[in-house]
Coordinates of C-alpha atoms in Angstrom, one line a residue:
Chain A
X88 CA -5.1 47.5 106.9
X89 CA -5.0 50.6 104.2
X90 CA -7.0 49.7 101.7
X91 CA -6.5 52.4 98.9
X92 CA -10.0 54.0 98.2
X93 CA -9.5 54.8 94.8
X94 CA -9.6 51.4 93.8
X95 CA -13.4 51.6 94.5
X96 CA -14.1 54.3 92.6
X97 CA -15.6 55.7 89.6
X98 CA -18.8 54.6 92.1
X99 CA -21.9 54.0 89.6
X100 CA -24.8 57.1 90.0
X101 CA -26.7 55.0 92.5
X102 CA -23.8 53.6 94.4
X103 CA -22.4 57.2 95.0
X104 CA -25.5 58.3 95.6
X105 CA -26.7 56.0 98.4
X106 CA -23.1 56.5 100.2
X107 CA -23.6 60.5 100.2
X108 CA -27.4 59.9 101.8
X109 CA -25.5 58.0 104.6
X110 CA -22.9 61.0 104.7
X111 CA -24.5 63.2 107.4
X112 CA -25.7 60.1 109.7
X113 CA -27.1 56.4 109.7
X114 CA -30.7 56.2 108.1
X115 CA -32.9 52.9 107.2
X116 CA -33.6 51.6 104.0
X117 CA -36.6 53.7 103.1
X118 CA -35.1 56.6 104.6
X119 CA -32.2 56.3 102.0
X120 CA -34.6 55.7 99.1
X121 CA -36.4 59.1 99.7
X122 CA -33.2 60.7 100.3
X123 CA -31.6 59.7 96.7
X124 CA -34.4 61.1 94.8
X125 CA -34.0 64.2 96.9
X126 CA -30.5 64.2 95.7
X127 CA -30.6 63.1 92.5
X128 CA -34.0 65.9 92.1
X129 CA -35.9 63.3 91.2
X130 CA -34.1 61.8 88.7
X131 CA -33.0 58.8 89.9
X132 CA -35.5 56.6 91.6
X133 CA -34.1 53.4 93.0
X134 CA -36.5 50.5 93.3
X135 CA -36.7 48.3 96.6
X136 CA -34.6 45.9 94.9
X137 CA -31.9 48.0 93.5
X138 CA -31.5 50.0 96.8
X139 CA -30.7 46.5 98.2
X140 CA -28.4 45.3 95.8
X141 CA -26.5 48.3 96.4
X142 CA -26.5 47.7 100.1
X143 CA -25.7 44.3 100.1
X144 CA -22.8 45.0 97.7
X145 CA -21.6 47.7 99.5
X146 CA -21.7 45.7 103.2
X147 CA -19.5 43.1 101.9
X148 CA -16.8 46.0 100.8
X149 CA -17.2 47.3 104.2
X150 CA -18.2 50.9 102.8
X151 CA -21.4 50.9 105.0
X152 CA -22.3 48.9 108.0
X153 CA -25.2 48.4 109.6
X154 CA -26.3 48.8 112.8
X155 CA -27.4 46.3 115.8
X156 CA -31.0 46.7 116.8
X157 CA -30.2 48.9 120.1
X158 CA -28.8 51.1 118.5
X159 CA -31.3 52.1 116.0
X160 CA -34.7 54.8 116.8
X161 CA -36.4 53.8 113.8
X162 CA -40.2 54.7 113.8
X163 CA -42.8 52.6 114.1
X164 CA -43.6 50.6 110.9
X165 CA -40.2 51.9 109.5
X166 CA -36.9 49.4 108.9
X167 CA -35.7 48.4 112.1
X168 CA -32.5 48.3 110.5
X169 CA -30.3 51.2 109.5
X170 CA -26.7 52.1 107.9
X171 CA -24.5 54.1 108.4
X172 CA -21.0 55.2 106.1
X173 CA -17.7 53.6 107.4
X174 CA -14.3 55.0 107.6
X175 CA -13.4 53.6 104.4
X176 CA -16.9 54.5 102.6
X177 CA -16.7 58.5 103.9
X178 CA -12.4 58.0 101.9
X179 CA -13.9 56.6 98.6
X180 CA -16.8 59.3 98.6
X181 CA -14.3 61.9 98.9
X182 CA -12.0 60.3 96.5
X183 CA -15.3 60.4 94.4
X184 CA -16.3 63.5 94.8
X185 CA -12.5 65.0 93.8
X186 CA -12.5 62.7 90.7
X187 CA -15.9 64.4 89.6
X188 CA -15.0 67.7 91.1
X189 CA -11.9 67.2 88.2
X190 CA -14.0 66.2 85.6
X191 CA -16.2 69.3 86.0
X192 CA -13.2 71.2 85.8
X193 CA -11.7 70.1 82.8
X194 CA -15.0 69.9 80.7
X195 CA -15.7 73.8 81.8
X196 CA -12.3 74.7 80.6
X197 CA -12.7 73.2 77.7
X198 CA -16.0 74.6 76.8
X199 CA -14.9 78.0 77.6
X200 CA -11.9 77.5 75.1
X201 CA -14.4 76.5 72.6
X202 CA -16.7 79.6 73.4
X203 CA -13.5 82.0 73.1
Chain B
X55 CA -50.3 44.6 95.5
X56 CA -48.0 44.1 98.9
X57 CA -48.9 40.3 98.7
X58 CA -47.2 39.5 95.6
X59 CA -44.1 41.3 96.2
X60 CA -43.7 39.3 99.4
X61 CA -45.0 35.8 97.3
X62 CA -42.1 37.2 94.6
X63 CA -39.8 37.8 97.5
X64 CA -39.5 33.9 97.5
X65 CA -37.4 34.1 94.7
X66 CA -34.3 35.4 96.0
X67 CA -31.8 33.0 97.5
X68 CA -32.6 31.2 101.0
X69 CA -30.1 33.4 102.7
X70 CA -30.9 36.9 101.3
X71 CA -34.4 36.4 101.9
X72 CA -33.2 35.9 105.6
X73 CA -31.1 38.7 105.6
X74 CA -33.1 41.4 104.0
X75 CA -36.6 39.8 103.1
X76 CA -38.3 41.6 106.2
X77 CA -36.9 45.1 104.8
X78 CA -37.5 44.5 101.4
X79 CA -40.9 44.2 102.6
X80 CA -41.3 46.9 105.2
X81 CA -39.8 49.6 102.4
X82 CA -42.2 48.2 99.5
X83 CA -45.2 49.0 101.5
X84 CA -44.2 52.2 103.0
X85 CA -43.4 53.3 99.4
X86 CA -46.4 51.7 97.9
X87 CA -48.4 53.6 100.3
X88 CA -46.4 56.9 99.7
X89 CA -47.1 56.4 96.1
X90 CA -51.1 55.9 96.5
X91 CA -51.3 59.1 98.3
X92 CA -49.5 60.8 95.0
X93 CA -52.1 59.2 92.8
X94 CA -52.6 55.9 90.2
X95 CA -50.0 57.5 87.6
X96 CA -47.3 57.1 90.5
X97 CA -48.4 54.1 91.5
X98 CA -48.1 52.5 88.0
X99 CA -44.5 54.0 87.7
X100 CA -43.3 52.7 91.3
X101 CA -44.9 49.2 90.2
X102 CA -43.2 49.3 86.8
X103 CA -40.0 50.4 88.2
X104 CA -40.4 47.4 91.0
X105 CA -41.5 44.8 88.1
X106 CA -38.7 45.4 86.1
X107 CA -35.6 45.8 88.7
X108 CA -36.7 42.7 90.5
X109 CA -36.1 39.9 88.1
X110 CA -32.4 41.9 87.8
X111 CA -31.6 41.9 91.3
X112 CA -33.0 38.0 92.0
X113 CA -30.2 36.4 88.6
X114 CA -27.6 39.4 90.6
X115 CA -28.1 37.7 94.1
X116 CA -28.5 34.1 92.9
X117 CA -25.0 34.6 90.7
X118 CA -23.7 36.4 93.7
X119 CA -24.5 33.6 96.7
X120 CA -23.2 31.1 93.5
X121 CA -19.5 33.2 93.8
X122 CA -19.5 32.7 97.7
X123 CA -20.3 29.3 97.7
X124 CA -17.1 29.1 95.3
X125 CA -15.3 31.1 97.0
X126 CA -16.2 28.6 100.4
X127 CA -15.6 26.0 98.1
X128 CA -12.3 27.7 96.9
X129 CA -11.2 27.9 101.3
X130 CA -12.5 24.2 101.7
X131 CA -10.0 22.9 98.9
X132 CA -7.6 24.5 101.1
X133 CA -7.9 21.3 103.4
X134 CA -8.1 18.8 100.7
X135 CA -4.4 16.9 100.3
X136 CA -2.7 15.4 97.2
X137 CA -4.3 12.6 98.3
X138 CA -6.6 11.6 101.1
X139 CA -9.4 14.0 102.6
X140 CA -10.9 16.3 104.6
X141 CA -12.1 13.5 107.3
X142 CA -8.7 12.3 107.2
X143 CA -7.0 15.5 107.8
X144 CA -9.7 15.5 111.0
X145 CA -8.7 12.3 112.5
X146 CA -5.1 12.6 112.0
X147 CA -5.2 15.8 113.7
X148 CA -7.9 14.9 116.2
X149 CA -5.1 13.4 118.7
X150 CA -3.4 16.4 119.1
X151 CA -6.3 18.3 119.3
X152 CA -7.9 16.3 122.1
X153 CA -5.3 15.8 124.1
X154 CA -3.4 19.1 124.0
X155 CA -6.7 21.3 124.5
X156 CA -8.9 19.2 126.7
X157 CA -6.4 18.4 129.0
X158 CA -5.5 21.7 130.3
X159 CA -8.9 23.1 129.8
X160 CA -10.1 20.3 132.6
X161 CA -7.1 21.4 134.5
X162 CA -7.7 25.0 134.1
X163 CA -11.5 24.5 135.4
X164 CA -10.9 22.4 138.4
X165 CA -8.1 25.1 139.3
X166 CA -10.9 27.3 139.3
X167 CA -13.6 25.8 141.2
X168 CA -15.6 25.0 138.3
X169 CA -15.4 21.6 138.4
X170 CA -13.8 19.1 140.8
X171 CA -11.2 16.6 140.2
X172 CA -13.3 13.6 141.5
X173 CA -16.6 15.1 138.8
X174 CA -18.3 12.9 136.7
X175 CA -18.1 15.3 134.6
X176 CA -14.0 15.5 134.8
X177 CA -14.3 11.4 134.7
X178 CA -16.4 10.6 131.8
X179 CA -14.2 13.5 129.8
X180 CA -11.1 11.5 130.4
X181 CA -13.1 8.0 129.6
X182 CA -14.3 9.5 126.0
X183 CA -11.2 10.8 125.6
X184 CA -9.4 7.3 126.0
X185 CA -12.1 5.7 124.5
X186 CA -12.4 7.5 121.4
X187 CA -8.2 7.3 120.6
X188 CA -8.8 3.7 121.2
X189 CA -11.8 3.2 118.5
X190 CA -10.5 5.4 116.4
X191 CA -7.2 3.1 116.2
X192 CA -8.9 -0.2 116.0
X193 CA -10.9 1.5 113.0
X194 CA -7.6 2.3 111.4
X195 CA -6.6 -1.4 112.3
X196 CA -9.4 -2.9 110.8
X197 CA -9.2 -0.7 107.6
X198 CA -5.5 -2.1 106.9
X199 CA -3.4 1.7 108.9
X200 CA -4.4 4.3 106.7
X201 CA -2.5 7.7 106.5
X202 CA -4.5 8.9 109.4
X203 CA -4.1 6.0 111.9
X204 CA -0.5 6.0 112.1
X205 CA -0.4 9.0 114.8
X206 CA -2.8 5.9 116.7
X207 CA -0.8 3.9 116.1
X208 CA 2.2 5.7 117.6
X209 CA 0.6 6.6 120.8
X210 CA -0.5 3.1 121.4
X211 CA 3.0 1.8 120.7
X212 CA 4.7 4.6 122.7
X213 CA 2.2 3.7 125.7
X214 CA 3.4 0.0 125.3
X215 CA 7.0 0.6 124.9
X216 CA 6.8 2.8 128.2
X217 CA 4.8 0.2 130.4
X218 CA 6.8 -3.1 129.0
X219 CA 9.7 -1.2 130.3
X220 CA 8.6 0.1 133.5
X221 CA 7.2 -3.1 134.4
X222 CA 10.8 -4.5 133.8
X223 CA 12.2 -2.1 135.9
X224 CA 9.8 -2.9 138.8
X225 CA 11.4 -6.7 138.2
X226 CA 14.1 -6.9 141.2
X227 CA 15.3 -10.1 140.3
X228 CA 16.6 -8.4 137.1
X229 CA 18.3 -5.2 138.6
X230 CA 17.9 -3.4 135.1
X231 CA 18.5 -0.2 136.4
X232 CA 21.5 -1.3 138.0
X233 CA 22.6 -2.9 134.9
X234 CA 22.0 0.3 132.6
X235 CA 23.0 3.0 135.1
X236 CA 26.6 2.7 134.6
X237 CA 25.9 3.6 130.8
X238 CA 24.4 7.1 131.3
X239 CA 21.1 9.1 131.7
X240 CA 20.9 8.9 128.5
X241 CA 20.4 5.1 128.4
X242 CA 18.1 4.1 131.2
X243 CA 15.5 7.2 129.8
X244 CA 15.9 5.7 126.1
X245 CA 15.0 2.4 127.8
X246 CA 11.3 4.0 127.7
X247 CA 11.3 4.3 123.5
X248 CA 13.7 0.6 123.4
X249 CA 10.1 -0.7 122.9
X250 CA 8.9 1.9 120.1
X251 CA 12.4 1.4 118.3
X252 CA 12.2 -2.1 118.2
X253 CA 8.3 -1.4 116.5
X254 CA 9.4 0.6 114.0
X255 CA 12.5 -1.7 113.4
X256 CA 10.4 -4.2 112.6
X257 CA 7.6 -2.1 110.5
X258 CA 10.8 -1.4 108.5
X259 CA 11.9 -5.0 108.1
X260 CA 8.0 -5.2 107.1
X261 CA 8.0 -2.6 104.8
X262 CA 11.2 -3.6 102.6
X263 CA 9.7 -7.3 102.1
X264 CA 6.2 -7.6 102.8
X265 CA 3.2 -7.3 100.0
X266 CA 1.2 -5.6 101.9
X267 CA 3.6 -3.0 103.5
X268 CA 3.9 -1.7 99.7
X269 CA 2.5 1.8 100.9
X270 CA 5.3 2.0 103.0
X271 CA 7.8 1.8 100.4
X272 CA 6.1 3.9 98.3
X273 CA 6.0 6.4 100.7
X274 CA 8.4 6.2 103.5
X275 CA 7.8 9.5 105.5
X276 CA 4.3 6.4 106.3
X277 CA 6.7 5.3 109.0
X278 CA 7.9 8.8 110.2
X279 CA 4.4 9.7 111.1
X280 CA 4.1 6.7 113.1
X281 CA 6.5 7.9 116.2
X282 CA 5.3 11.0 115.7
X283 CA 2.0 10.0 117.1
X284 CA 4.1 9.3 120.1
X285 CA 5.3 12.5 120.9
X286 CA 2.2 13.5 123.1
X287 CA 2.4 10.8 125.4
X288 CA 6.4 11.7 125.6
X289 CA 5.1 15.5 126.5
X290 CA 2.7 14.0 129.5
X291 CA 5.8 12.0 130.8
X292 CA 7.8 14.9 130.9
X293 CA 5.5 17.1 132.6
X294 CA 4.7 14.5 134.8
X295 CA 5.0 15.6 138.5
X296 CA 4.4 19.4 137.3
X297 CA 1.9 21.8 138.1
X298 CA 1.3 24.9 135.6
X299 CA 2.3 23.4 132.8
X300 CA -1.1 23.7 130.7
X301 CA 0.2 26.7 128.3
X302 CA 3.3 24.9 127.8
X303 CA 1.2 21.7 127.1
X304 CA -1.0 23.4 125.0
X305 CA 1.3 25.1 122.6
X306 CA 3.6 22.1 122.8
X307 CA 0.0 20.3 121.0
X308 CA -0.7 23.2 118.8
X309 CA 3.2 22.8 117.5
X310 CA 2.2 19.2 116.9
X311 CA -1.2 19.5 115.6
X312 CA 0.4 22.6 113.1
X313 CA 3.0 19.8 111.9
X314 CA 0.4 16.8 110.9
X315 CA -1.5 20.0 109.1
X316 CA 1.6 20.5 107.3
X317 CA 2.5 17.2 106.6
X318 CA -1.0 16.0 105.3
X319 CA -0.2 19.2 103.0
X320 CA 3.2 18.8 101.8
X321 CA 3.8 16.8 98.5
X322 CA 7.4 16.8 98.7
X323 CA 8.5 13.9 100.9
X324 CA 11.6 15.5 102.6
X325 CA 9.6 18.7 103.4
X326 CA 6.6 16.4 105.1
X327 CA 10.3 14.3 107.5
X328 CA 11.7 17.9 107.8
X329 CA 7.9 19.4 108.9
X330 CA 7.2 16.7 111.9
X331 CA 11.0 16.2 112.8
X332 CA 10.8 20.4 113.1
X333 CA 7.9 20.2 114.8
X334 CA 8.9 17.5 117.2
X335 CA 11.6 19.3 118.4
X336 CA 9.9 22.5 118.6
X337 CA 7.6 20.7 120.6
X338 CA 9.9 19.3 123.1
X339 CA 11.7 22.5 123.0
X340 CA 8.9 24.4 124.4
X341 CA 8.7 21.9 127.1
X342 CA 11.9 21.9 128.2
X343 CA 12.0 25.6 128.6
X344 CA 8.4 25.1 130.1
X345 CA 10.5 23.0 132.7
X346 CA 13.1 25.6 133.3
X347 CA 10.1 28.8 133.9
X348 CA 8.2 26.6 136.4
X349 CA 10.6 24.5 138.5
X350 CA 10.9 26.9 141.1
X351 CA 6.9 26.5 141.6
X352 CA 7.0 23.2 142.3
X353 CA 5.7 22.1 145.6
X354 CA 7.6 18.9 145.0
X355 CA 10.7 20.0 144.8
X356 CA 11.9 20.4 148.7
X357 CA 15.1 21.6 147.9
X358 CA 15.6 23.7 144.5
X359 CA 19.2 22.7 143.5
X360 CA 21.4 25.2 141.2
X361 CA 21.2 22.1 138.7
X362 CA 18.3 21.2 139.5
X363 CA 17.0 22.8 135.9
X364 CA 20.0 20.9 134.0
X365 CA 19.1 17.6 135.0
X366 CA 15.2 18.3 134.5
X367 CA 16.3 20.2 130.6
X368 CA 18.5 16.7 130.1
X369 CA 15.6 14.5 130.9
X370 CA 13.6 16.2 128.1
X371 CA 16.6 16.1 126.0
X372 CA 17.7 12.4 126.4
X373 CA 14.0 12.3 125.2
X374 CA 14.2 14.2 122.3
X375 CA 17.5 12.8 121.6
X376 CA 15.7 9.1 121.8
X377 CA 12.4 10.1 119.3
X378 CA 14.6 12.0 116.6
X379 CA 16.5 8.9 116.6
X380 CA 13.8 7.0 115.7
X381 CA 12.2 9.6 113.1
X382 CA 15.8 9.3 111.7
X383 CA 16.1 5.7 111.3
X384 CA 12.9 5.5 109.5
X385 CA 14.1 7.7 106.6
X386 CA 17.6 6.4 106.9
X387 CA 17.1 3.6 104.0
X388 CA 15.7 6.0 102.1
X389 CA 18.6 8.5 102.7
X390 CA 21.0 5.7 101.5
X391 CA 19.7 4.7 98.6
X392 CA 19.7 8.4 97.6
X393 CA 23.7 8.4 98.0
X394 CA 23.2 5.6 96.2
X395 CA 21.6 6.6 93.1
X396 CA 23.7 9.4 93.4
X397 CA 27.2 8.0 93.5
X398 CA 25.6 6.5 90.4
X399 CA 24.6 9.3 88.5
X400 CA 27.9 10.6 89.1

């Protein structure tokens, strides 16, 4: 089936950025948590929660799956579960990322008219 | 700290907390711990920013495991019928079911070694298989034939029919085959269904003046479904002496269990006749041609005739032929006094 991945998107600031964590490989819960602040530089900090929210939501659309237990090499006292981006979740973050790629564009056009 | 986030864990549906209690827990205390070794004003933030989102995310999951059990609700009312239920759609189909699927699947596993022909195993799944058609019917019996019971009803009939006239054939003295031979094929098979015709000629008569064959009248595909519970046991006859016939068998039942689905479904009366005489025919269809693929195999058959296939397809036919003409005469009043009404429309 062909599901159109712009109908997913605009993604909400923590959505898209708990899909690009999981772009370069599957990583566990905690992992992602860190990894979003990293992104974000800090400024957004998901709570347990939130972060779960987001993964349960995103499961059920099938952007992210998660992995069976042999497959993971979680730590020891880390998650023993981990995620990783499907098919469909790597086509809606690129859809994403050209939609705000756009946006960037037209704003700095705009303010560079408004400069001249 | 850790304690009280697992006590408020408890909060979250039954089924989340399965799902993702342990991680929520594991990634709470790994970044509880990360945030100690940063200091108390970190620690306050992670617990405010924990305090806060929680409450939000218990009302999201609670609302959320409230939309999937509408939307189970939503598939469930798929199976409920304009009138009746789900446990009737279960027993009506049940027959079908049982005898199309277990059948073969014992067949298929003594084939295979797995379980032998004489088993107790193989025994006692033939005596609950008889047993329960046979309770399920007098249930339907003593609860005055509802919608569900008529298929019973059928097969039980259809048994009858069949054995009244094969023990009338066995009669010498009366030389019935004799008698009817001269008539055709045609008539000495239909001599099996005689029986089930003169049943449902009778429900009929029943119907039209009896008070408490009102349902009947009301709604006369009733009677229809009753020969239709009949077609099964026709199947069995007319795979008989062959071996290899389980897929055939089994997609002849899946046909027939996809056409009671269909009719407990259907609202509109001619689409419910048109739904199990279709699927009656399709059934028989798929048996005949079942004949024609495996007649070759049979170990029976010393000498493999060119029309050998014909007169096995016209067996099947004259059988078909003999149950559509049954499910025809059921609806036939009704058919009339549609002409009827009709003619005086017009």
């Amino acid at each position: 089936m062909n599901i159109d991945p712009i109908s997913y998107i605009p993604l909400t600031e923590p959505t898209f950025y708990v899909l690009l964590s999981l772009a370069p490989g599957k990583k566990h819960g905690y992992a992602i948590m860190k990894d979003v602040v990293e992104l974000s530089r800090e400024r957004v900090k998901l709570s347990t929660s939130t972060l779960y929210t987001a993964v349960g939501r995103l499961l059920d659309q099938g952007l992210i799956e998660r992995l069976s237990d042999d497959e993971q090499d979680s730590g020891p006292g880390l998650p023993r579960k981990s995620y990783t981006l499907t098919a469909l979740g790597r086509r809606v973050l690129e859809a994403e990322a050209v939609r705000l790629q756009g946006m960037v564009k037209e704003a700095r056009l705009r303010l560079r008219e408004d400069g001249a | 700290v850790k304690s009280l986030y697992a006590l408020l864990l408890h909060l979250f549906p039954r089924a989340y907390q399965d799902e993702y209690g342990e991680e929520l827990r594991t990634v709470f205390d790994l970044s509880f711990d990360e945030a100690m070794q940063e200091g108390w004003a970190e620690v306050a933030g992670f617990i405010s920013r924990e305090l806060l989102d929680l409450p939000k995310a218990i009302i999201h999951e609670h609302l959320r495991e409230r939309r999937k059990a509408h939307m189970v609700r939503k598939f469930g009312s798929y199976f409920d019928f304009t009138y009746g239920s789900r446990w009737e759609f279960l027993t009506a189909l049940y027959p079908f079911i049982l005898v199309g699927f277990v059948e073969p699947l014992m067949i298929v596993l003594v084939m295979s070694n797995l379980l032998t022909s004489q088993s107790v195993l193989v025994n006692g799944i033939g005596v609950f298989v008889v047993a329960s058609l046979g309770i399920l019917l007098l249930i339907g019996l003593a609860k005055g034939l509802p919608r569900w019971s008529l298929p019973y009803l059928g097969f039980a009939l259809t048994i009858l029919s069949v054995s009244c006239f094969s023990a009338l054939l066995d009669m010498r003295s009366l030389r019935l085959y004799d008698r009817l031979s001269p008539l055709g094929d045609s008539m000495v098979e239909g001599g099996w269904w005689f029986g089930l015709l003169v049943a449902m000629i009778l429900l009929m008569m029943g119907a039209r003046t009896l008070p408490a064959f009102q349902r009947f009248r009301n709604d006369w595909t009733l009677l229809c479904f009753i020969p239709y519970g009949g077609v099964p046991f026709a199947l069995m006859l007319t795979f008989d002496a062959y071996t290899g016939d389980e897929p055939f068998m089994f997609f002849s039942f899946l046909v027939l269990a996809s056409g009671t689905w269909l009719y407990l479904r259907n609202k509109h009366e001619w689409k419910r006749f048109g739904v199990l005489f279709g699927a009656m025919t399709l059934a028989m269809f798929i048996a005949a041609a079942g004949k024609v693929i495996l007649l070759p195999t049979q170990d029976w058959l010393y000498y493999v005739d060119p029309a050998s296939w014909k007169i096995e397809v016209m067996y099947t036919f004259n059988t078909w032929i003999w149950l559509a003409l049954i499910m025809l005469l059921t609806s036939a009043p009704n058919l009339l006094s549609r002409s009827k009404s009709r003619l005086q429309t017009t």
